[in-house]
Short mmCIF file of C-alpha atoms in Angstrom, two decimals:
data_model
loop_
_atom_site.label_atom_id
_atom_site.label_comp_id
_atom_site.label_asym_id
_atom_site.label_seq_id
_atom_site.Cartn_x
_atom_site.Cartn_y
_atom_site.Cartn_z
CA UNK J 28 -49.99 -34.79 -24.52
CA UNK J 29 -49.13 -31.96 -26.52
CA UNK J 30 -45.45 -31.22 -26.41
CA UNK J 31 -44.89 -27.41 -27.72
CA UNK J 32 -48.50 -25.93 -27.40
CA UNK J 33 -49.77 -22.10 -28.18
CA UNK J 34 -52.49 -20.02 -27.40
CA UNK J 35 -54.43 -18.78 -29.48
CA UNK J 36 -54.15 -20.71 -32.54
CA UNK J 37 -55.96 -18.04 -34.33
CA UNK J 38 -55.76 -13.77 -33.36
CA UNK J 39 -57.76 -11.19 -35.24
CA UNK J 40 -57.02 -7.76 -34.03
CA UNK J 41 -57.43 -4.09 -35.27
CA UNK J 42 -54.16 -1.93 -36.08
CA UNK J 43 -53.23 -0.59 -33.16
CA UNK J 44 -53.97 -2.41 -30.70
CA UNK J 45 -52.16 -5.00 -28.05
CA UNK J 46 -52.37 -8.51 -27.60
CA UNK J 47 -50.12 -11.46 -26.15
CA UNK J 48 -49.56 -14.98 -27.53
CA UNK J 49 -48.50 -17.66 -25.33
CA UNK J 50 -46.18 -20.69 -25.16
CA UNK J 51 -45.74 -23.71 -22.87
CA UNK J 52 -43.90 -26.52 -23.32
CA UNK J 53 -43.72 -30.17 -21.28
CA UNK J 54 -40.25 -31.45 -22.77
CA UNK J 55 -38.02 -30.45 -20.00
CA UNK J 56 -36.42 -28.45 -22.36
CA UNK J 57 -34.19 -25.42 -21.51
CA UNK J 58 -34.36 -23.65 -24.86
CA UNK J 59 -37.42 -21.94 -26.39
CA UNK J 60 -37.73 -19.58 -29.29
CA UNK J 61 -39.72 -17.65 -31.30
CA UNK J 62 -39.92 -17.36 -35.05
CA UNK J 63 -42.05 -15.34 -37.35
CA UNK J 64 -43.71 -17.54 -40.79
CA UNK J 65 -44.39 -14.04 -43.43
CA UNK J 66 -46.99 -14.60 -45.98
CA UNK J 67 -44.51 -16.37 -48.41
CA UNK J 68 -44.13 -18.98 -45.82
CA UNK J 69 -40.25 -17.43 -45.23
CA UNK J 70 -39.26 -18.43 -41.19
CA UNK J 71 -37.00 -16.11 -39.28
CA UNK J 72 -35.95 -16.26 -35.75
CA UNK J 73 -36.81 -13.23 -33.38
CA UNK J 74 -36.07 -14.48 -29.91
CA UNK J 75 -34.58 -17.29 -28.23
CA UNK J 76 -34.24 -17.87 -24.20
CA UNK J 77 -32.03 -20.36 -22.41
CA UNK J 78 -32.91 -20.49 -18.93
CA UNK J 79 -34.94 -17.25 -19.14
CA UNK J 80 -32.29 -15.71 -20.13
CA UNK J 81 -32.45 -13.76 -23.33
CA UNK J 82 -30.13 -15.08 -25.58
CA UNK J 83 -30.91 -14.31 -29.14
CA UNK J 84 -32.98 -10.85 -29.92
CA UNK J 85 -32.60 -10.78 -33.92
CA UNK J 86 -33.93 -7.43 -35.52
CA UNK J 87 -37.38 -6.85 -34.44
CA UNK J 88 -38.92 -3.80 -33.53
CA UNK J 89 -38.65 -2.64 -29.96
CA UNK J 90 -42.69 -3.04 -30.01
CA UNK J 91 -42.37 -7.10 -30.11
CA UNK J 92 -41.12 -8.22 -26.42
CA UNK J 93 -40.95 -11.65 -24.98
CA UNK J 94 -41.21 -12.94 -21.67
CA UNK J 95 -40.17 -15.79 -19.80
CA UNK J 96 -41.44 -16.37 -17.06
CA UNK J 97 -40.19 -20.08 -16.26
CA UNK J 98 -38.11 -22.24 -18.32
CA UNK J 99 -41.78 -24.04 -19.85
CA UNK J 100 -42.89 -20.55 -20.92
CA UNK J 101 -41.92 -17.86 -23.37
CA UNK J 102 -44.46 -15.51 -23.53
CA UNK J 103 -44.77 -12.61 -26.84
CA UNK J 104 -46.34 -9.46 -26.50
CA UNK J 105 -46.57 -7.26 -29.01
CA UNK J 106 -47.67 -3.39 -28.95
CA UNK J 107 -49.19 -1.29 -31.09
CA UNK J 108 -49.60 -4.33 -33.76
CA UNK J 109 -48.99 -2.94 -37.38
CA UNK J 110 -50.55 -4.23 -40.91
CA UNK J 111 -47.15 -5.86 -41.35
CA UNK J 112 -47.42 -8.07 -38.48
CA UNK J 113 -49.87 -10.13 -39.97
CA UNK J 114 -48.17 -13.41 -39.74
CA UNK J 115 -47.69 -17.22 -38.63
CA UNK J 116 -45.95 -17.06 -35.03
CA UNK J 117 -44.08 -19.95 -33.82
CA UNK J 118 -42.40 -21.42 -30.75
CA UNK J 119 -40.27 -23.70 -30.59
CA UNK J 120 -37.91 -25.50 -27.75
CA UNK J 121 -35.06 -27.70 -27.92
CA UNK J 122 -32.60 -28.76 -25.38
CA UNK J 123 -29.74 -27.71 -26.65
CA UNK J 124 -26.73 -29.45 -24.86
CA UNK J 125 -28.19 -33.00 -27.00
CA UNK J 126 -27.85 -30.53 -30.18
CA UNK J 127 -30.19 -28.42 -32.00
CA UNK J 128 -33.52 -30.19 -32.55
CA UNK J 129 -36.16 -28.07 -32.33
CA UNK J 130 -39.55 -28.97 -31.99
CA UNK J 131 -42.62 -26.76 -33.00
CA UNK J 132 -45.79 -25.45 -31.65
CA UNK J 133 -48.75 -25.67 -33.90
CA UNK J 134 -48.35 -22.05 -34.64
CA UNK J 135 -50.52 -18.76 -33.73
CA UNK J 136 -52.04 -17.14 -37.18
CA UNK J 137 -51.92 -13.28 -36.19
CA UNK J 138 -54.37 -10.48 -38.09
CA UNK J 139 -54.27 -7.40 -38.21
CA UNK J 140 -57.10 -5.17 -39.71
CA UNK H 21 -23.79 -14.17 -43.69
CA UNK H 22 -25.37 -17.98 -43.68
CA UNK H 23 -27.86 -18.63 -45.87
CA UNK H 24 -29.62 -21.61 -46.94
CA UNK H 25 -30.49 -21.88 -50.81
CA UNK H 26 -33.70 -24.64 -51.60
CA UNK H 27 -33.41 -23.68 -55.53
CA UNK H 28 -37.09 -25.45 -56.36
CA UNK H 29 -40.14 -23.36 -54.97
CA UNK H 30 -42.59 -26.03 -56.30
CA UNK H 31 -42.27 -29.80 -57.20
CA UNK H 32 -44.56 -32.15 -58.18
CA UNK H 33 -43.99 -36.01 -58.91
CA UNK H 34 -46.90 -38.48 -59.48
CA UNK H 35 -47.51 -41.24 -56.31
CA UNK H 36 -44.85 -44.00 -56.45
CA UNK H 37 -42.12 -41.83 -58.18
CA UNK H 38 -39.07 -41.00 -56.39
CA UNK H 39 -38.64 -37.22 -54.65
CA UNK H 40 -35.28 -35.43 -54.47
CA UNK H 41 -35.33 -31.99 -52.64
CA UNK H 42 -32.35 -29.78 -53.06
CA UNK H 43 -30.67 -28.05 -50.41
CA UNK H 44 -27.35 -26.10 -50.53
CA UNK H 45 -26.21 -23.74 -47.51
CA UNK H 46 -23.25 -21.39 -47.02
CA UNK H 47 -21.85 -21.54 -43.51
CA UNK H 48 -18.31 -20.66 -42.32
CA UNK H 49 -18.02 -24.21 -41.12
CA UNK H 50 -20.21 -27.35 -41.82
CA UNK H 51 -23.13 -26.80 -39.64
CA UNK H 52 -26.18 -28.86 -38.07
CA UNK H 53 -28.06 -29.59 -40.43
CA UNK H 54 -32.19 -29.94 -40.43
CA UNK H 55 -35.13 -30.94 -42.68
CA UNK H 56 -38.73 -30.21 -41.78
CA UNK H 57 -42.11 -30.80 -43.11
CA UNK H 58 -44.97 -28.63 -42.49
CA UNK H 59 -48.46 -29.69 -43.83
CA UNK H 60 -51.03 -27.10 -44.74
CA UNK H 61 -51.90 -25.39 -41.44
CA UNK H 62 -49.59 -27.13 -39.13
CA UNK H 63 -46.31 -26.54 -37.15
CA UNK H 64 -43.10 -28.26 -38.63
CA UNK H 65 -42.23 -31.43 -37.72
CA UNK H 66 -38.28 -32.94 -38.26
CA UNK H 67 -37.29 -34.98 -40.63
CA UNK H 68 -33.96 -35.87 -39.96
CA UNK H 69 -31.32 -34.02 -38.80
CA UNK H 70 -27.21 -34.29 -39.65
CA UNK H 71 -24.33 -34.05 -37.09
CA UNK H 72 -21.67 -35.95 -37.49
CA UNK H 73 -20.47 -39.17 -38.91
CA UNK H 74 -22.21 -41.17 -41.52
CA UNK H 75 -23.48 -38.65 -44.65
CA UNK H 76 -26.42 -40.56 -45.06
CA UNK H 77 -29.10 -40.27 -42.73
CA UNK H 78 -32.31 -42.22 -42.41
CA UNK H 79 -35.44 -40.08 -40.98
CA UNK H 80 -39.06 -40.61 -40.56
CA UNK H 81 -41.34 -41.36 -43.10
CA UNK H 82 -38.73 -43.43 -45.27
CA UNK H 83 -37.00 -39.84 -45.40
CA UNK H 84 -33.41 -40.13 -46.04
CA UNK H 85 -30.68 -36.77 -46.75
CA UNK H 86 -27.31 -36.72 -47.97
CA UNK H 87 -24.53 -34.57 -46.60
CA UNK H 88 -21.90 -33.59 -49.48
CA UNK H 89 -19.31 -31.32 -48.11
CA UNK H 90 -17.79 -30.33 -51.20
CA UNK H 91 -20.99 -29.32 -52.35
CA UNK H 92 -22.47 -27.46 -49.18
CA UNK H 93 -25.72 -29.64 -49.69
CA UNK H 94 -28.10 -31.70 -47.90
CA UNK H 95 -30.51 -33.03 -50.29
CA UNK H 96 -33.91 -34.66 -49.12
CA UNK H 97 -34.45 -37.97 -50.91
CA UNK H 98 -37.69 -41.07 -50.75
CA UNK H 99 -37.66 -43.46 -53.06
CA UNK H 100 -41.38 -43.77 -53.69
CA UNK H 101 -43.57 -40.84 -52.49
CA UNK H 102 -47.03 -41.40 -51.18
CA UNK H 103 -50.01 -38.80 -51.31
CA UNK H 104 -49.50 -37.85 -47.70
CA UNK H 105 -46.53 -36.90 -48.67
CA UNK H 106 -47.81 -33.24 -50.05
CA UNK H 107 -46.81 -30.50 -47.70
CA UNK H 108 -43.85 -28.06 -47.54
CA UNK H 109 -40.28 -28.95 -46.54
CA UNK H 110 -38.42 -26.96 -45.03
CA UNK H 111 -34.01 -26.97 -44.78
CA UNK H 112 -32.03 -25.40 -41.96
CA UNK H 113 -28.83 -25.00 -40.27
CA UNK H 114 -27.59 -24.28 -37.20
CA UNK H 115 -23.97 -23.30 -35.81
CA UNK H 116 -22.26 -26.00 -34.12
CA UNK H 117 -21.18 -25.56 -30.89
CA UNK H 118 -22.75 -23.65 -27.89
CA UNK H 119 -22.43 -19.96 -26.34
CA UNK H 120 -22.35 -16.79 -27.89
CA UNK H 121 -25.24 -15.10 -30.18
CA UNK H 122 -25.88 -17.68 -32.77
CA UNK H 123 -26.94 -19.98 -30.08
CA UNK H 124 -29.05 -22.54 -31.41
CA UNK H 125 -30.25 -20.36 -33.94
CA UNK H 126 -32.38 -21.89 -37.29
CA UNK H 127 -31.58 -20.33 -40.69
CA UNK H 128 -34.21 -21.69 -42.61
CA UNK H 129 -34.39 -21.81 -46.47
CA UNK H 130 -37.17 -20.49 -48.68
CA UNK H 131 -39.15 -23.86 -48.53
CA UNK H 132 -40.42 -26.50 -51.12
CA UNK H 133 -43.70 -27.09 -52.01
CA UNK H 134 -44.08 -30.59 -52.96
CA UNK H 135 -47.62 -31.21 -55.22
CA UNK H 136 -48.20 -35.33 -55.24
CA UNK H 137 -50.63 -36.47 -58.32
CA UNK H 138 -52.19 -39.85 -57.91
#
């Protein structure tokens, strides 16, 4: 039983175009993020919902916006993808009234040609 | 800001030796504090985690950190390392306390890359 699981695990895509990564998780958790992994392996937070409500939104461009449907989902869509985007995407969930463990998806490699 | 300082990019120890990774953060107040392992291709899986009480905490693997206050560090530490050991390890912090914009929020650090020779 997977706990943190994303689809795809792998997205090649030309500049330009839009595409959608998804994340479910089975934890009962009420926290889920996402986080971008740069090609120097550097993590950074982008978004982070509690309850499906938005409640970190770091600074990303306007064409990045997650979705959250249900407390098990947080959905990213990104528009108009860019070279730059070429990354590792992560999700992550915690429950974050027992503190701030996090645990990880297996990650969604994103590129853009 | 807080930031999150792992001063080694790349380590490597032969199998058997003993493994210290460095970690030294700047925070406002002590924080949560994380270590994670990610193997080539994989997510990142915790370590161990500090939040209160006893500085030295046991973790998976035969991981154990170190919480010094006075020197803002969280060091990773196994006395003898094994070849499965060879991944990337990651430190982090996270505000204590809940509410406002820092919410659970990871600040990671640059990451280790830890080479095991047989």
């Amino acid at each position: 039983d997977t706990a943190v699981s994303q689809t795809p695990k792998y997205l090649v895509t030309q500049m330009g175009n839009d595409k959608s990564i998804k994340c479910e998780q089975n934890l009962g958790h009420d926290t889920m993020y996402w986080y971008k992994q740069d090609s120097k392996k550097f993590l950074k937070i982008m978004f982070s919902y509690n309850n499906k409500e938005l409640i970190i939104n770091e600074t990303v461009p306007n064409r990045f916006s997650p979705k959250s449907p249900d407390k098990a989902h947080l959905n990213l869509h990104i528009n108009s993808l860019e070279l730059g985007d070429s990354a590792v995407y992560f999700c992550a969930s915690s429950q974050v009234r027992i503190g701030y463990e996090q645990y990880f998806g297996p990650g969604t490699r994103l590129t853009v040609t | 800001a807080q930031s999150v300082t792992q001063p080694d990019i790349h380590i490597t120890v032969s199998e058997g030796a003993s493994l210290e990774l460095r970690c030294n953060y700047s925070y406002g107040a002590t924080p949560y504090l994380f270590w994670y392992v990610q193997s080539p291709g994989q997510g990142l899986q915790l370590l161990l985690k500090y939040f209160s009480g006893d500085t030295l905490v046991q973790g998976i693997k035969g991981f154990e950190a170190e919480f010094k206050r006075s020197q803002s560090s969280f060091n990773l530490r196994k006395p003898s390392v094994h070849w499965s050991d060879a991944a990337e390890y990651f430190c982090a912090v996270a505000p204590r306390g809940a509410g406002g914009t820092s919410y659970g929020k990871l600040t990671f650090g640059q990451g280790t890359i830890l080479t095991v020779h047989p």
